[in-house]
Amino acid sequence: MPQYIALKDPLRESRIYSARTIGAIILVVGLLAVIVVRYHSLQITEYENYRTQSDRNRIQLQPLPPKRGLIYDRNGVLLADNRPSYILSVVREQVPDLEATLVELQALVPVSDSDLEKFHKKLTRRRPYEAVPLRFRLTEEEQARLAVNRYRLPGVVVDAQLLRHYPHGELFSHALGYVGRINEREVLMLDETQYRGTFHVGKVGVEKYYEDILHGEVGYQNVESNAHGRVLRVLERHAPTPGADLTLHLDIRVQQAAVDALGDRRGAVVAIDPLTGGVLALVSAPGFDTNLFVNGISSVDYSALRDSLDVPLFNRAIQGQYPPGSTIKPIMAMAGLESGLVTPESTVADPGWYKLPGDRRKYRDWILRIRGTGHAPRVDMNMAIAQSCDVYFYDLARRLTIDRMYEYLHPYGFGTRTGIDTTSERPGILPSTRWKREAMAQPWYPGETLSAGIGQGYMLVTPMQLAVATSVLASKGQRKTPHLLQAIDGQPVAPPPLEPLIAKQENWQEVYKGMREVVHGKRGTAKYLAKGIEYEMAGKTGTAQVIGIAQNAVYNEDEVAERHRHHGLFIAFAPIEAPTIAVAIIVENGGGSSAAAPIARAVIDTWLLGEAG
Amino acid sequence: MGDYVRQMPHQGSDDMARPPSAAMRFHIDVPLLLLLMALTVYGLFVLYSASGQSMAAVIRQGRYFLVAYVIMILGAQVSLQRYMRWAPWLYLLGVGTLLAVMFVGVGAKGAQRWLEVGGFRFQPSEIMKLVVPMGVAWFLADRILPPRAGYVLGALILLGLPALLILQQPDLGTALLIAVSGLFVLFMAGIGWRYIFGAVVLAVASAWPAWMFVFKDYQKQRILTMLNPESDKLGAGWNIIQSKTAIGSGGWQGKGWMKGTQSQLDFLPESHTDFIIAVLAEEYGLRGILLLLSIYLLILLRGFWIGLQAQTGFGRMMAGSLTLTFFVYIFVNMGMVAGLLPVVGVPLPLVSAGGTSVVTLMAGFGMLMAISTEKRMVAR
C-alpha cells in the first residue's frame, strides 16, 4: 500500500472525478431531455391522433342488422320468414390447443372440408378475440351435443343469427326468388353502411326486386369493450328499423292448385286478377327448394340443379318465350273487328288450307290432317274461335298486314316486358317488317304474315305476357301492369294504371262469345272442360310447334321424341260476366292444348269456388 | 459499526460543530430517503390502478418495498471498507454461481437463469448488477487514476467475464446492463476519452456482424418491431402500438387515476410491470411524467452529489456507477415503452411491480448511503 500512496494524487483524482461527474450529469440531463421530448411529442403534438386511436380501441361501433321484412300471400299465409340459425364459432385466443379442439368438435358435429378451409382462411384475418365461424345451421341435436361438452371446450361459442326461411320453398320458388350470401360482386354494389352486419341479400325474384323495402335500415350501437372483445357497456344505441313486411297478391291455394295440376310436367302457369293486375299464381315447373340457397348451396346440389335437362332454375313464367299458337286468335279477332276488316257475320271459305294469291304453297289448317277437310264450307268468327280455324285467321292476317297486326297486338302487352315486379323478365317478340329488318336484316315475306296470324313463326310470348293479354281481354281493355305486391306493411300499393285500350263493347262481346264456345260450345276445342262446371269460362286453346314440320309430312305424336312434342297452351278467364281471374298456361311438350286446359279449370275452380282443383 | 478507520485527509466541515443526529448515527441520507419514499409512494398509486385496482398487488409490492428498505438500511450500516474488502470475494462467488447456473441451473422459456438452493430460487445475474461494479471499483481503487491501459484491460476482463456468462443464458438485456455498470466505473475512474470514442466506434462497427452472427431471431425481431411496429400489428407490434397509444392519449392532463382506458380495458400489455410508465402517462398525462422525471432527476443528482463528496476512489466510483446504472434503467424502460428503444425486459426502477429488481436497487442505494455517511463519519 505505501508505495502506491506515494504515487497517487488524491487532488488530481478528485478533480478528474468532478469533471467526469459533470460529464455524467450532462449525459443524464441530455438523455432525460430526449425522453421528455419524446413524451411531449406523443402526448402533446400527436395527442389528437392517439386520443382517437385509444377511443377507436375502446369504443366499437357495432352494426345492428335490421330484421328482414316478412312476405305473406293475400290470405296472410307466411311465405318467407326469419328463423334463428345456430352458428358454431371459435375464439382462437381462448382455445389452449386449436388442433385438439378442432378434432374434438369434429367428433361432436360434422364439419366439412370446405367449412374447415373457410375457417382457417378466416382465422388468419381476424381481430384478436374475434369469434371465427366454423359451422352454420346447427341442428338442435348438434346444439345439445355442444352444450353438454361446452365445459371442456373453452373458446367454443354457439351464436344465434336470423336466417331467411321459406316454409313453402319449392311451391313459390319462382314466384318469390330467394336470398343468398352476399358475394364479392354484390359487396361492391351494395351500400356498405346499410349492409354492415348483414350477410344475406335478395338474389332473384321478389326478394331481389323489393330488396330495399325488405332490408330495412341498419342500426348501430357504440359499445365499450376491452381488449378481449368483451362488451362492457353500451354507450349509445340506435335501434335498426326492420324491413317492411310485404303482402303479395299471390294466393297459396291457387298456386298449389296450379302446381298440383301441372304435376311432374314442365311448364308455367300465370294467373292474374284482371281488376287489379295482381298476380294470383306464378308457377314455373319444375321448381326447386329455395332454402338450399340461403346459406350457400352445396356444389353437388347446385350442379344437379344447373345441369338438369329440365332447367329448374329457369323461370319459364317470365323468361320462357314460346310461340303463342292459337291462343293469339281471340286477339286477332279483336283486331279484325276493330279494323273493320271482318264483321261477326262475314265468312271465309275453308277447304282446310289457304293459298296466297300467286303462290302455289298451301298453308294448311290443323284440322286437315284429322278430317281431311276444313271445319265447314264457310267459317264465321264465332266458329273460327270456337274451333280454332286457321284458314279464317290466315285470311284475316293477310288482309290486316303484319305491321297493322303489330299496331293492334302491341297494346295487349306483346313484344315488350310487362313490367312485373320481379327480376329477369324477357320481352318476347312481336314481329313486324321493321323488327325483321332490324333483327335479321331481311325483308318480310307475305307467307310469314299468315304464320303470325295463327301465333307461329317469329312471334314469341312469355306465359306472363299471355296472361296479361288475357287479362286485357277479360277487363275489356283495362290495361294494368302485372304485379305481385299488394301491400307494404298493410298499406295497399298499386302501380299507376296504364292507358286503357279503347274498343267497341259489341266487339268484346263477340270475341267473348267465341271464347265461351271454346269451353261451353258443342264443338269447342276444350269442351271437355265444361263438364260439371259451375260458372261460365271463356278460353282459347293453343298448340305450339317445337320442330318445323315439312310441307307434306304428318306429325305423329307417338313417333316424335318427348322433347320434340308440341307445347300445349291455354288461356282463359272467368266468370265471363265479371271476370276475376285470367290465366295463361303452357305445358312444355304436352302434345297439345288438352295438356294445358284442365290446369286452367283447376286453377279457376280453386279461385272462384275455393276448392282444390 | 465501530471499526471506522480514520485514514482520510481531514477536511473542515460544519458537521463537526453539531452532535450526530439519529439519521447520521444510522447512516441515513435523509434527502435520498425522502426522494425514494416519494417515488415508491407515487409508484404504489400507479400500481393500484395498473393492476386493475388490486389492493393485493399493492400490498404485495408494499411488502417488497418493506424488505427492500430494510436491506437498504442494513446495507447503509456496512462500512465502505468492508464493502471493498468483500468485493473480490463477492465477485468470485458471483462468477461461481453464474458457472453453477450454466451447469445445474433451472430455466424457463428457453433461458437458464435461476439457481435453486434448498427450494429457494434466485437469479445470480441480479446480484451481479451490484457485484460487478464493486469488483471493478475494487480493482481500480488503489491504482493511479486515470488507469493505465493494462488496468483498463484488466477491468474489461473483470466486467466482460460475467457479462459473457449471462449472455449465453441467454439474457442480452441483463448482460448489457452489467457490462455497462462496469464500464461506468471505468468512466468515473477517468479513462481517456480516446478509449471512450474508440469503444463507441467499435460498437457501431460491430453492429453489422453482431446482427448477422450474434443476435438471435427473437432479438432481431424486437429491433425490427421497434423500428416499424405497424409491420406486425397484432403480434409483436401490438405491445408498442398500444403503449404509444396509451401514452399519447394521456395528453397533458391525463385521463385521471384509474380512468385510463388503454390500461383499464386490458389493451396495454404488462401494464403493471415493464409497461407501467404507459399507465402513468395515460392517467396522469405529461404532468405526471414530468413529476416522475423530476423525482428521478433529484435522486440522480443526489447520487452524483454523494459521489462528489466521497473520500475514497472506491466510494466515488461506486457512487457514480450506481447512479448511472439507475439512470440507465429509467432511460431504457421509458425509451422502450415510448418506442424509442427495442423491447427489453427492463423494469421502471422502483415503480414496476416485482421484488427482485427493487431489492437489488435498494441494496445499491444502501451502499450509496454508506458512501454518503462515510465522509461525515470520517469528518467526525
mmCIF file of C-alpha atoms in Angstrom, chain A residues 1 4 7-10 12-14 16-18 20-21 23-25 27-29 31-32 34-36 38-40 42-44 46-48 50-51 53-55 57-58 126-128 224-228 232, chain B residues 141-146 187-188 190-191 193 196 234 242 244-245 247-252 255 261-262 265-267 277 281 285-286 289-290 293 297 300 304 307-308 316 320 324 327 331 334-335 338-340:
data_model
loop_
_atom_site.group_PDB
_atom_site.id
_atom_site.type_symbol
_atom_site.label_atom_id
_atom_site.label_comp_id
_atom_site.label_asym_id
_atom_site.label_seq_id
_atom_site.Cartn_x
_atom_site.Cartn_y
_atom_site.Cartn_z
ATOM 1 C CA MET A 1 0.000 0.000 0.000
ATOM 2 C CA TYR A 4 1.021 3.292 -4.172
ATOM 3 C CA LEU A 7 2.191 7.733 -6.408
ATOM 4 C CA LYS A 8 -1.497 8.542 -6.049
ATOM 5 C CA ASP A 9 -2.553 12.121 -6.332
ATOM 6 C CA PRO A 10 -5.860 12.450 -4.463
ATOM 7 C CA ARG A 12 -5.964 15.213 -9.222
ATOM 8 C CA GLU A 13 -8.180 12.174 -8.903
ATOM 9 C CA SER A 14 -10.822 14.237 -7.211
ATOM 10 C CA ILE A 16 -10.915 14.216 -12.703
ATOM 11 C CA TYR A 17 -13.828 12.700 -10.833
ATOM 12 C CA SER A 18 -15.579 16.040 -10.627
ATOM 13 C CA ARG A 20 -16.499 13.108 -15.051
ATOM 14 C CA THR A 21 -19.443 13.751 -12.787
ATOM 15 C CA GLY A 23 -19.942 14.904 -17.923
ATOM 16 C CA ALA A 24 -22.250 12.265 -16.473
ATOM 17 C CA ILE A 25 -24.769 14.897 -15.381
ATOM 18 C CA LEU A 27 -25.275 12.955 -20.337
ATOM 19 C CA VAL A 28 -28.092 12.208 -17.929
ATOM 20 C CA VAL A 29 -29.838 15.527 -18.406
ATOM 21 C CA LEU A 31 -30.889 11.830 -22.385
ATOM 22 C CA LEU A 32 -33.689 12.742 -19.995
ATOM 23 C CA VAL A 34 -34.663 13.150 -25.170
ATOM 24 C CA ILE A 35 -37.221 11.259 -23.098
ATOM 25 C CA VAL A 36 -39.124 14.448 -22.318
ATOM 26 C CA ARG A 38 -40.396 12.006 -26.921
ATOM 27 C CA TYR A 39 -43.196 12.014 -24.367
ATOM 28 C CA HIS A 40 -44.034 15.574 -25.286
ATOM 29 C CA LEU A 42 -46.564 11.677 -28.118
ATOM 30 C CA GLN A 43 -48.715 13.414 -25.545
ATOM 31 C CA ILE A 44 -48.942 16.953 -26.872
ATOM 32 C CA GLU A 46 -49.732 13.834 -31.531
ATOM 33 C CA TYR A 47 -52.295 13.894 -28.759
ATOM 34 C CA GLU A 48 -55.324 14.058 -31.081
ATOM 35 C CA TYR A 50 -53.549 8.877 -30.101
ATOM 36 C CA ARG A 51 -56.702 10.025 -28.375
ATOM 37 C CA GLN A 53 -56.743 5.759 -31.598
ATOM 38 C CA SER A 54 -57.473 4.917 -27.989
ATOM 39 C CA ASP A 55 -61.168 5.697 -28.445
ATOM 40 C CA ASN A 57 -59.671 0.765 -29.407
ATOM 41 C CA ARG A 58 -62.172 1.157 -26.669
ATOM 42 C CA ARG A 126 -59.343 -11.764 -37.709
ATOM 43 C CA ARG A 127 -59.131 -9.231 -34.951
ATOM 44 C CA PRO A 128 -57.900 -10.558 -31.629
ATOM 45 C CA GLU A 224 -67.128 -0.007 -24.851
ATOM 46 C CA SER A 225 -65.235 -3.215 -24.982
ATOM 47 C CA ASN A 226 -61.978 -4.429 -23.554
ATOM 48 C CA ALA A 227 -59.041 -5.844 -25.469
ATOM 49 C CA HIS A 228 -60.609 -9.300 -25.323
ATOM 50 C CA LEU A 232 -68.576 -3.850 -21.044
ATOM 51 C CA ALA B 141 -9.404 1.681 -6.299
ATOM 52 C CA ASP B 142 -5.720 1.581 -5.430
ATOM 53 C CA ARG B 143 -4.410 2.267 -8.927
ATOM 54 C CA ILE B 144 -3.250 5.592 -10.056
ATOM 55 C CA LEU B 145 -6.174 7.209 -11.792
ATOM 56 C CA PRO B 146 -6.796 7.569 -14.669
ATOM 57 C CA PHE B 187 -15.711 6.110 -16.963
ATOM 58 C CA MET B 188 -15.834 7.580 -13.483
ATOM 59 C CA GLY B 190 -11.346 8.838 -15.673
ATOM 60 C CA ILE B 191 -10.226 6.610 -18.518
ATOM 61 C CA TRP B 193 -11.672 9.923 -23.999
ATOM 62 C CA ILE B 196 -14.464 6.013 -24.902
ATOM 63 C CA LEU B 234 -51.427 -7.992 -33.858
ATOM 64 C CA GLN B 242 -50.810 0.022 -27.531
ATOM 65 C CA LYS B 244 -47.697 4.547 -27.524
ATOM 66 C CA THR B 245 -51.457 4.947 -27.802
ATOM 67 C CA ILE B 247 -49.045 7.488 -23.580
ATOM 68 C CA GLY B 248 -50.251 9.739 -26.393
ATOM 69 C CA SER B 249 -53.901 9.630 -25.391
ATOM 70 C CA GLY B 250 -52.996 10.839 -21.899
ATOM 71 C CA GLY B 251 -52.207 14.311 -23.196
ATOM 72 C CA TRP B 252 -51.086 16.960 -20.739
ATOM 73 C CA LYS B 255 -57.409 10.739 -18.194
ATOM 74 C CA THR B 261 -58.970 3.175 -20.955
ATOM 75 C CA GLN B 262 -55.935 1.579 -22.526
ATOM 76 C CA LEU B 265 -59.562 -2.295 -20.593
ATOM 77 C CA ASP B 266 -56.512 -4.520 -20.993
ATOM 78 C CA PHE B 267 -55.309 -3.075 -24.246
ATOM 79 C CA ILE B 277 -44.971 4.021 -17.329
ATOM 80 C CA ALA B 281 -48.604 8.620 -18.807
ATOM 81 C CA GLY B 285 -50.572 12.891 -18.515
ATOM 82 C CA LEU B 286 -47.330 14.658 -19.309
ATOM 83 C CA ILE B 289 -44.356 12.132 -16.391
ATOM 84 C CA LEU B 290 -42.570 15.394 -15.585
ATOM 85 C CA LEU B 293 -38.792 12.545 -14.042
ATOM 86 C CA LEU B 297 -33.537 13.603 -11.594
ATOM 87 C CA LEU B 300 -29.710 11.073 -9.696
ATOM 88 C CA PHE B 304 -23.782 12.368 -8.067
ATOM 89 C CA GLY B 307 -20.086 10.663 -5.262
ATOM 90 C CA LEU B 308 -18.528 14.117 -5.302
ATOM 91 C CA ARG B 316 -16.581 7.667 -5.727
ATOM 92 C CA GLY B 320 -21.026 7.188 -9.947
ATOM 93 C CA LEU B 324 -25.576 5.970 -13.765
ATOM 94 C CA PHE B 327 -30.357 6.158 -14.831
ATOM 95 C CA PHE B 331 -33.852 5.634 -19.797
ATOM 96 C CA MET B 334 -39.092 4.827 -20.649
ATOM 97 C CA GLY B 335 -37.465 4.760 -24.066
ATOM 98 C CA ALA B 338 -42.324 5.079 -25.874
ATOM 99 C CA GLY B 339 -40.993 3.221 -28.901
ATOM 100 C CA LEU B 340 -37.508 4.738 -28.873
#
